[in-house]
Coordinates of C-alpha atoms and ligand atoms in Angstrom, one line a residue:
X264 CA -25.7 -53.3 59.7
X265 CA -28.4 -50.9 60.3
X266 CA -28.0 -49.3 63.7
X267 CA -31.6 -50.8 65.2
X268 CA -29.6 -53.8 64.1
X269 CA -28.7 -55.4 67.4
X270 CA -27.0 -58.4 67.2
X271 CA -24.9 -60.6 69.6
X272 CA -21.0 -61.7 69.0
X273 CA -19.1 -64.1 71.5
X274 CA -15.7 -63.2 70.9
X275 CA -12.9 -65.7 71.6
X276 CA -9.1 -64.6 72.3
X277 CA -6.6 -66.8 71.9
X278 CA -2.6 -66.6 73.1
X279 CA -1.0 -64.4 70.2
X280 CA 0.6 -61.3 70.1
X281 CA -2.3 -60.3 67.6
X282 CA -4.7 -60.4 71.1
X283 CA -4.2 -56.8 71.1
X284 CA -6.0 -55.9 68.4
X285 CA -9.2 -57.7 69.4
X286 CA -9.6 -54.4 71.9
X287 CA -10.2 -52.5 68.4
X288 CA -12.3 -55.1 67.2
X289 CA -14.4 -55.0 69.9
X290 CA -14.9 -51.1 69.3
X291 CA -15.5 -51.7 66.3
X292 CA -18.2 -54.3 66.5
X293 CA -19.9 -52.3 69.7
X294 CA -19.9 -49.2 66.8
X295 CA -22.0 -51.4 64.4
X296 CA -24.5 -52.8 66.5
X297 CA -23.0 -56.0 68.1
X298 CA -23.1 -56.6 71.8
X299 CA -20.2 -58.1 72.7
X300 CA -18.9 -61.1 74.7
X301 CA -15.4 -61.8 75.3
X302 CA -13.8 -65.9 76.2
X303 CA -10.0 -65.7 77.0
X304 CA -8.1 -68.6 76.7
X305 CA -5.6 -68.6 79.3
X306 CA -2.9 -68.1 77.8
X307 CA -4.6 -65.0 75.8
X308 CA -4.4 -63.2 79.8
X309 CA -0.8 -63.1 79.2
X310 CA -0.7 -60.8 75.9
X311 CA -3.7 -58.9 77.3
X312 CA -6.1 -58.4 80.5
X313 CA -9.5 -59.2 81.2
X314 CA -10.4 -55.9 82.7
X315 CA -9.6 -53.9 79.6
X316 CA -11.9 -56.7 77.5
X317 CA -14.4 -56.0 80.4
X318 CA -14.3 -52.3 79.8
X319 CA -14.1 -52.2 76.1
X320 CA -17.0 -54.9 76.0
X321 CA -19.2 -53.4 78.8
X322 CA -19.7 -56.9 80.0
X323 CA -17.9 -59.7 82.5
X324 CA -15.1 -61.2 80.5
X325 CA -15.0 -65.5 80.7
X326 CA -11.3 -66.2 81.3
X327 CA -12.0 -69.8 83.4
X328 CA -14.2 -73.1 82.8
X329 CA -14.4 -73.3 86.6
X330 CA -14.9 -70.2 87.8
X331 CA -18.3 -68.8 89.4
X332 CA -20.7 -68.4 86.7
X333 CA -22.9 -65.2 86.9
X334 CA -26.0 -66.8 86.7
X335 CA -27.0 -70.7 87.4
X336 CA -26.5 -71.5 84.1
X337 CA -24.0 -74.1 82.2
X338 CA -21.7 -70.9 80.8
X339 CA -20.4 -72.6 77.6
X340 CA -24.0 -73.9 76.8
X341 CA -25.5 -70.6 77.5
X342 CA -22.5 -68.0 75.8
X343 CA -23.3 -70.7 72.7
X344 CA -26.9 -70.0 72.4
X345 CA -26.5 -66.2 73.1
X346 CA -24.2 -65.7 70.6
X347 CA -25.6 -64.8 67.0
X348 CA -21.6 -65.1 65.6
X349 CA -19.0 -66.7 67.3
X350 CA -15.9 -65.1 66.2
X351 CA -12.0 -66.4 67.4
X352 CA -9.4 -63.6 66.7
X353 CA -6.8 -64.6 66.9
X354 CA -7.0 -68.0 66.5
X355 CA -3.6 -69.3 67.4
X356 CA -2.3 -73.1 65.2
X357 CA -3.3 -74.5 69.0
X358 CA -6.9 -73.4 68.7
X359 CA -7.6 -74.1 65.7
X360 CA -6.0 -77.5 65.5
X361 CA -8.2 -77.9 69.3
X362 CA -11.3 -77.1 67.2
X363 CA -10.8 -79.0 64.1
X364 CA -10.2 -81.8 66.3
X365 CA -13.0 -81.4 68.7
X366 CA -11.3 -80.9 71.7
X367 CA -13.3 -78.9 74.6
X368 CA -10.7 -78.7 77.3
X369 CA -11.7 -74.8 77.8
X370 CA -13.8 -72.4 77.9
X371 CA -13.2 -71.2 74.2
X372 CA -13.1 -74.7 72.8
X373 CA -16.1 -76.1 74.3
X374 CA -18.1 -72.8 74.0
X375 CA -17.2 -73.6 69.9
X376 CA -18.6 -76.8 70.0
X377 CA -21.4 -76.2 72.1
X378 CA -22.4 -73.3 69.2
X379 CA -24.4 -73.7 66.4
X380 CA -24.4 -70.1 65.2
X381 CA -21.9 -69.0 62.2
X382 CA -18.2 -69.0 63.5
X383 CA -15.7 -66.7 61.9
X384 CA -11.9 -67.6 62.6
X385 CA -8.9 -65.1 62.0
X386 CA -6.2 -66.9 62.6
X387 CA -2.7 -65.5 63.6
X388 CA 0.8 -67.3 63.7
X389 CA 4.0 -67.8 62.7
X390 CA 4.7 -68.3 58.9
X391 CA 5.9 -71.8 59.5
X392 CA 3.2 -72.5 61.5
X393 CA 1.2 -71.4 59.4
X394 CA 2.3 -73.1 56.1
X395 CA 2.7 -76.1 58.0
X396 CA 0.3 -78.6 56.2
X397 CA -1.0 -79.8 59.6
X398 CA -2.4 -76.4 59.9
X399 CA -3.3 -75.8 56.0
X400 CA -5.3 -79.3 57.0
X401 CA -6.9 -78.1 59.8
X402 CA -8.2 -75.1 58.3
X403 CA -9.7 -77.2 55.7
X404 CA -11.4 -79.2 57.9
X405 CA -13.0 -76.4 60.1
X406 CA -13.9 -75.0 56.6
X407 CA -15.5 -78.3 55.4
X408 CA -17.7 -78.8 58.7
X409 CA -19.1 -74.8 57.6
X410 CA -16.7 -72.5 59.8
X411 CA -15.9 -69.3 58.0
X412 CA -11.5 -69.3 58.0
X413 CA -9.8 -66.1 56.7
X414 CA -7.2 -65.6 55.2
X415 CA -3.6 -64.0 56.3
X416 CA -1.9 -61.6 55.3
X417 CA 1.6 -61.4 54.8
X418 CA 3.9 -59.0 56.6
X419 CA 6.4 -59.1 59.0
X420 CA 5.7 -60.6 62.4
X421 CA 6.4 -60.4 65.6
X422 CA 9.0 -62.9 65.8
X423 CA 10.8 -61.0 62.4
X424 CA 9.7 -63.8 59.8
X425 CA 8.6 -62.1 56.8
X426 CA 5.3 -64.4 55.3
X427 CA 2.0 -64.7 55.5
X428 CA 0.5 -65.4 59.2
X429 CA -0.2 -62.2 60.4
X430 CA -4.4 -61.6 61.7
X431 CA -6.0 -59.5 59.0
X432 CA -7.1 -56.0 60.5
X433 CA -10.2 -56.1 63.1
X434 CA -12.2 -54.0 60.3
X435 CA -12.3 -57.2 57.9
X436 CA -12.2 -59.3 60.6
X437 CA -15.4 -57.2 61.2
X438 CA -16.7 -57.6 57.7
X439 CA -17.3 -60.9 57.5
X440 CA -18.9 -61.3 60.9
X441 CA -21.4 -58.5 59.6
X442 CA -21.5 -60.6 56.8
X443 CA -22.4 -64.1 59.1
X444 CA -25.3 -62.6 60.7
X445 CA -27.0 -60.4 57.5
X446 CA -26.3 -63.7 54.8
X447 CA -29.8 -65.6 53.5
X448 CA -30.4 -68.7 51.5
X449 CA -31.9 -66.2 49.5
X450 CA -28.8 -65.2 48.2
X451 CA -26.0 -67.0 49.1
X452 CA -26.0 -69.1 45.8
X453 CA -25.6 -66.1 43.8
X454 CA -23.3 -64.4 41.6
X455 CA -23.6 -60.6 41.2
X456 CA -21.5 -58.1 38.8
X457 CA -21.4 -54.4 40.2
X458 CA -19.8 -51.8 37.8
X459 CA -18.5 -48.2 40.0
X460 CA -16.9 -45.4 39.8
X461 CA -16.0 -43.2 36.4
X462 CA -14.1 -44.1 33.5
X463 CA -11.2 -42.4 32.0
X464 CA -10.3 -41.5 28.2
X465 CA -7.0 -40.8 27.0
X466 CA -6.6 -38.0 25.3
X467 CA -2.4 -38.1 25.8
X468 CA -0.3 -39.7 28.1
X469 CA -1.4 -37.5 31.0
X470 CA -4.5 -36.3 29.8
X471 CA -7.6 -38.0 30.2
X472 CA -11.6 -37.3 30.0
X473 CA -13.4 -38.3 33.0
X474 CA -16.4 -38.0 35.3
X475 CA -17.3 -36.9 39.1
X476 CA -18.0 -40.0 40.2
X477 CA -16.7 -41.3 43.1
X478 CA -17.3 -44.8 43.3
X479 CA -19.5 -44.9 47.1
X480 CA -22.5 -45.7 45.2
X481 CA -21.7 -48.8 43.7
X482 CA -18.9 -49.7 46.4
X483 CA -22.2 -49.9 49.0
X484 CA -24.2 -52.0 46.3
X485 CA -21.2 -54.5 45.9
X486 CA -20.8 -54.3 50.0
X487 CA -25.0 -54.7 50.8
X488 CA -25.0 -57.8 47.9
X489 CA -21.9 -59.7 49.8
X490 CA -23.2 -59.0 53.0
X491 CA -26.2 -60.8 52.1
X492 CA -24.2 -63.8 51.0
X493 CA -24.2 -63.2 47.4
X494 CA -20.6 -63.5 45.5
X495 CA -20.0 -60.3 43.9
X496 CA -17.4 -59.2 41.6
X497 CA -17.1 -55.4 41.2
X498 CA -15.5 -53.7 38.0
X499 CA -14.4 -50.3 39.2
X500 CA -13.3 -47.6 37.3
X501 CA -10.1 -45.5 39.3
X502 CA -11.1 -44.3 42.6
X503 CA -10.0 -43.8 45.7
X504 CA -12.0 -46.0 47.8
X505 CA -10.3 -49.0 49.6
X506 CA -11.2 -52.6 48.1
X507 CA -14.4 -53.6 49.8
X508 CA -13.4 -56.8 52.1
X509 CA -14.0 -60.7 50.2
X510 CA -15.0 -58.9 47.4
X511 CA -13.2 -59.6 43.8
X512 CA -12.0 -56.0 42.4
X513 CA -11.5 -55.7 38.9
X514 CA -9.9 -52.5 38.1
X515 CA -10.6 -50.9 34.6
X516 CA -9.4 -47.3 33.5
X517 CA -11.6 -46.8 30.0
X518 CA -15.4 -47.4 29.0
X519 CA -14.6 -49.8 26.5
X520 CA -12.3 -52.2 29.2
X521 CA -15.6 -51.8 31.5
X522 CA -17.3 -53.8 28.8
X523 CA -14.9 -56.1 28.5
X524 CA -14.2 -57.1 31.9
X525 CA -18.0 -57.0 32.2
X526 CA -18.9 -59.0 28.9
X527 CA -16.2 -62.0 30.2
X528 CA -18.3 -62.1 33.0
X529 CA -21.6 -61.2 32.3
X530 CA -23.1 -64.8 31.6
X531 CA -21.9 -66.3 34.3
X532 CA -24.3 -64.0 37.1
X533 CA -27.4 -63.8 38.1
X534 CA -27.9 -60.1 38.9
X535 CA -25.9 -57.1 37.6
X536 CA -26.2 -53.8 38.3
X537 CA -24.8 -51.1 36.5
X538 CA -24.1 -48.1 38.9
X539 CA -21.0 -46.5 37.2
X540 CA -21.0 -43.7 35.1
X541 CA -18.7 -44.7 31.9
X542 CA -17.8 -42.3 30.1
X543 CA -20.0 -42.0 26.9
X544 CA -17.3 -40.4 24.6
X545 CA -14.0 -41.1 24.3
X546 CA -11.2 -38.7 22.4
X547 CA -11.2 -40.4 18.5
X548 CA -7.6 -40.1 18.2
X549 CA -5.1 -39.7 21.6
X550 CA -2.2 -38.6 20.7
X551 CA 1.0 -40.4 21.7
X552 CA 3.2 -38.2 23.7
X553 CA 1.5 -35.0 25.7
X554 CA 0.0 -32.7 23.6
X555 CA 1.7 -29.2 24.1
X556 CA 0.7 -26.0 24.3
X557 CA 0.7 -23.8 21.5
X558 CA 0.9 -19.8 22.1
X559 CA -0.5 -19.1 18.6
X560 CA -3.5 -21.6 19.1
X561 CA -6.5 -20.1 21.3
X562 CA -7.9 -23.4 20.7
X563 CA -7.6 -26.9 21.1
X564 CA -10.2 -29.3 18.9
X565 CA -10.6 -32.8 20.1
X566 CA -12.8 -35.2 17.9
X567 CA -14.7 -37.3 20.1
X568 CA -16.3 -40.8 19.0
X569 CA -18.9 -42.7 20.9
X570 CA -18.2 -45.3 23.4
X571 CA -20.2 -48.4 23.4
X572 CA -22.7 -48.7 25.9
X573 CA -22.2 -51.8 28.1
X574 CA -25.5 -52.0 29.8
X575 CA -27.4 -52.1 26.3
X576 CA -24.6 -54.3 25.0
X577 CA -24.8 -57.3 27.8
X578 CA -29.2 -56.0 27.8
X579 CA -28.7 -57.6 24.1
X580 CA -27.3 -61.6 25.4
X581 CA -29.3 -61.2 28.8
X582 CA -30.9 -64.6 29.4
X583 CA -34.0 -65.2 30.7
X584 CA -33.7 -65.2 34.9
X585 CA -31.1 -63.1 34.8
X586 CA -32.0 -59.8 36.6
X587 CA -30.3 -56.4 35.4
X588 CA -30.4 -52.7 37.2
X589 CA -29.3 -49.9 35.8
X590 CA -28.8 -45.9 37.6
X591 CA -29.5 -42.9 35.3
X592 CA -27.7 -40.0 36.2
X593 CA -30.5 -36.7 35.1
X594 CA -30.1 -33.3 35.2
X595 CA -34.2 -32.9 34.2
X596 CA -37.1 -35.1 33.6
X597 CA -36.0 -37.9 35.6
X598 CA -38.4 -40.4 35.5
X599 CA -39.2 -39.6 31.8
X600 CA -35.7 -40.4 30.3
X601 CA -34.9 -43.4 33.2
X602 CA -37.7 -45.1 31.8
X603 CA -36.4 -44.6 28.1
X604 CA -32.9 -46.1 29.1
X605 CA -34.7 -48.9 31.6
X606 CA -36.8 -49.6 27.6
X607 CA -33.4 -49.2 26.0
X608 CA -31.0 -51.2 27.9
X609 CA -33.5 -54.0 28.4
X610 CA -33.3 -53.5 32.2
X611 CA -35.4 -54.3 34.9
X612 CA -35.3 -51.5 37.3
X613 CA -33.6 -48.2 36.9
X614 CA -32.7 -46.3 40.0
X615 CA -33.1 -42.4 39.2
X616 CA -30.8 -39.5 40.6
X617 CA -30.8 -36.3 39.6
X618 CA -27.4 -35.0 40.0
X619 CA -27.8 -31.9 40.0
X620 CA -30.1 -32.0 43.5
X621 CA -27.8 -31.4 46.9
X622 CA -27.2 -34.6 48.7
X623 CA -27.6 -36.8 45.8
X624 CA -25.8 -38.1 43.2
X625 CA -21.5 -37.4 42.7
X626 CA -19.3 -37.4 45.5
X627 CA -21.5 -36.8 48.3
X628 CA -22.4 -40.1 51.0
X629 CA -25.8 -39.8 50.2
X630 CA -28.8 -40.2 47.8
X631 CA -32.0 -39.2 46.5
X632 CA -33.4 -41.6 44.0
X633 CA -36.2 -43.1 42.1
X634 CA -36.5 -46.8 41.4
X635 CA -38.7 -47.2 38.1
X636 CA -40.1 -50.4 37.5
X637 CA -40.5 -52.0 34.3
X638 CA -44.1 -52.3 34.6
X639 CA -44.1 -48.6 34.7
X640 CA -44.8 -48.1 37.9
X641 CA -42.0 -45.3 40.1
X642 CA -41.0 -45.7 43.7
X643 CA -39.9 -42.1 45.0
X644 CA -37.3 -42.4 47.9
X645 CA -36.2 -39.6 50.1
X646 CA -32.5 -39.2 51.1
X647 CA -30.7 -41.3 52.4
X648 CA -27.1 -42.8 53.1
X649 CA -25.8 -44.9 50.1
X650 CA -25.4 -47.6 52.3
X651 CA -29.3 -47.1 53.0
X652 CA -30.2 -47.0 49.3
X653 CA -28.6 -50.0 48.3
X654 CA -30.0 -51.9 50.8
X655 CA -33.4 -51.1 49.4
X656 CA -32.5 -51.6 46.2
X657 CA -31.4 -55.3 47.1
X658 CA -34.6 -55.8 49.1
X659 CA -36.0 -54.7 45.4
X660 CA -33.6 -57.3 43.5
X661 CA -34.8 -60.1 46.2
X662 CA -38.4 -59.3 45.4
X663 CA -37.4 -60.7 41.7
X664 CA -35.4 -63.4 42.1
Ligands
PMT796 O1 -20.0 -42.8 42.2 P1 -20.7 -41.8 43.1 O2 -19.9 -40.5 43.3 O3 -21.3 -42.4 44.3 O4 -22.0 -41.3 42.3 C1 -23.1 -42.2 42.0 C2 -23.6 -42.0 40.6 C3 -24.2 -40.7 40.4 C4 -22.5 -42.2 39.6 C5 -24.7 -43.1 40.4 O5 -25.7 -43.0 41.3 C6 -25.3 -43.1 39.0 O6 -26.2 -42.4 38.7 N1 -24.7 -43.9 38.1 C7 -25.0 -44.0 36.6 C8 -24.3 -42.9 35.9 C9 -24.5 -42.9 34.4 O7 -23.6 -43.2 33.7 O8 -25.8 -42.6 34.1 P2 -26.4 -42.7 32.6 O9 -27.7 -42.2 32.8 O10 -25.4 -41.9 31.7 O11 -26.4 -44.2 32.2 C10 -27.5 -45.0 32.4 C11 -27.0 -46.4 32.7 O12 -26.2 -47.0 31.7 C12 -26.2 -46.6 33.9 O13 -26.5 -47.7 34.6 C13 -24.7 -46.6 33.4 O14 -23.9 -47.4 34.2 C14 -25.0 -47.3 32.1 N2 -24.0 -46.9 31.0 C15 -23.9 -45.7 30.6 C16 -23.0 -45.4 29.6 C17 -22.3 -46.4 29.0 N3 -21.4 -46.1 28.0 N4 -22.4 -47.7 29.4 C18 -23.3 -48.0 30.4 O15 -23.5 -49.1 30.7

């Protein structure tokens, strides 16, 4: 979320040893731009106290139905309209069965059925609990009537089991309440393909050809296009960047399994956009075991052939509707040979960096780019965050669809 992005979460605590983490998820959520509001269920006081909710949260923390409200207001009613995402972490096998029922016996439960807004549950509980088809039914139904359940993750608890139950950490809990307040209709029937990071190309065993990119361009494209609502698959090449959150990673090492993880997929989504940097050469022949140094040799000749180009490739079976971005990565004339590969790889916009510029391009957490347009004409952007870019270049895609 941008920072001038203010936005309102209720946050409801339920009685699990996982309550402890909702203190970093609060920090978390303050960081990006949500004011938060905390509801306690009672027995949530027991893992964890109001006043260092209160603290964290900068605001009164709602532990009692009955108590005092600040103002003359009805306090569920009014948390429920205030809040632009309800989120429940955790969400104990009680809770959730309380809300998939209907029950409103407490503050959290009736604030949850008095709210209308987008509610995200992380639920957190033993394994048995949690595999316990009463539960698995329960989740279903919250997820039928439009409540946004994640998933758990599995891990040893706090009782000892060993299984899935455990509360995801607070920063994808985080995620996908970003996600709840940013989505659109615009996009939230949509499939998008996102390629990212560099390829490698054997030339032995432990040897490989390979590129400076690192990935955080195309990782904040895939993150800005699910955060809108779109479903996004990303094909990334190796780096070290952490799986984006409810995003569907498909790891690829070589240009030529970039195309065909791509080209399995390519007809089945609406937008794709092409920010890796595959490599365009690949060694002709790799040799088998490690190639070893020779004393006599000042030398070493590699025969390279040409790797296939997978934007031009999947430009070639593009159907009509479908929208296709590429980035072109210049050292000089930029607009002049990103409009020849926008031409060439039947795309519709390119984005143009020039690599060689400080702040832009490899590695770095920022950007300076061009977007030219098919009809010729060039938008010239000044830097700006990844993050920032991409979300301009979505606003761009939108514009299209
Ligand atoms: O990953 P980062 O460190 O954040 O760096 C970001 C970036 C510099 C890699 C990114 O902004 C970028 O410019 N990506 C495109 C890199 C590239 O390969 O540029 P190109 O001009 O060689 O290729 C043009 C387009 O064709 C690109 O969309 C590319 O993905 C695609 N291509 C290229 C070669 C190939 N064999 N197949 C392709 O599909």
């Amino acid at each position: 979320m941008a920072p001038t992005d203010r936005r309102r979460m209720v946050l409801g605590i339920s009685g699990g040893i996982a309550a402890y983490k909702a203190c970093e998820l609060i920090r978390l959520a303050t960081k990006a731009g949500f004011e938060v509001r905390v509801i306690m269920t009672r027995a949530a006081t027991e893992f964890i106290t109001p006043l260092t909710l209160r603290t964290l949260s900068n605001n009164k923390v709602v532990t009692d139905m009955f108590e005092e409200p600040e103002r003359f207001e009805i306090e569920h009613v009014s948390l429920a309209q205030w809040a632009d995402v309800f989120v429940v972490a955790p969400a104990t096998a009680n809770v959730i069965g309380k809300m998939a029922s209907g029950i409103a016996d407490d503050m959290l439960t009736s604030t949850v059925l008095a709210c209308k807004s987008p509610k995200v549950i992380a639920p957190a509980m033993n394994t048995a609990m949690w595999e316990n088809p009463i539960t698995q039914r329960n989740i279903e139904t919250l997820r039928d009537f439009g409540f946004i359940v994640l998933r758990t993750d599995k891990g040893q608890l706090a009782c000892g089991d060993i299984g899935y139950g455990r509360m995801i950490p607070p920063e994808r809990i985080l995620q996908h309440a970003i996600r709840a307040v940013r989505r659109s209709d615009r996009w939230s029937d949509l499939r998008c393909l996102v390629t990212a990071g560099p390829t490698r190309e054997p030339l032995d065993p432990v040897r490989f050809i390979g590129n400076r990119s690192s990935g955080k361009m195309g990782y904040a494209m895939a993150v800005e296009l699910w955060q809108r609502g779109a479903e996004v698959t990303l094909v990334s090449g190796p780096v070290c960047l952490d799986p984006p959150e409810g995003i569907e990673v498909v790891p690829v090492s070589t240009t030529r399994e970039m195309l065909e993880a791509c080209a399995a997929r390519f007809s089945s989504v609406d937008v794709a956009v092409f920010s890796a940097a595959p490599g365009d050469f690949a060694p002709a022949d790799p040799s088998d075991s490690k190639i070893k140094k020779r004393p006599d040799a000042g030398r070493l000749v590699v025969e390279l052939e040409q790797n296939p180009d997978i934007a031009a490739a999947l430009g070639e079976v593009k159907r009509k509707g479908q929208i296709t971005v590429g980035f072109a990565a210049e050292t000089e004339r930029l607009v002049e040979n990103a409009s020849s590969k926008l031409a060439a790889k039947n795309l519709d916009m390119i984005v143009a960096n020039d690599v060689t510029a400080e702040g832009a391009g490899f590695e770095v957490d920022t950007n300076i780019a061009s977007i030219v347009y098919r009809s010729g004409q060039v938008e010239m952007l000044d830097r700006m965050a990844k993050s920032q870019l991409a979300a301009v270049i979505a606003d761009r895609i939108e514009s299209l669809l």
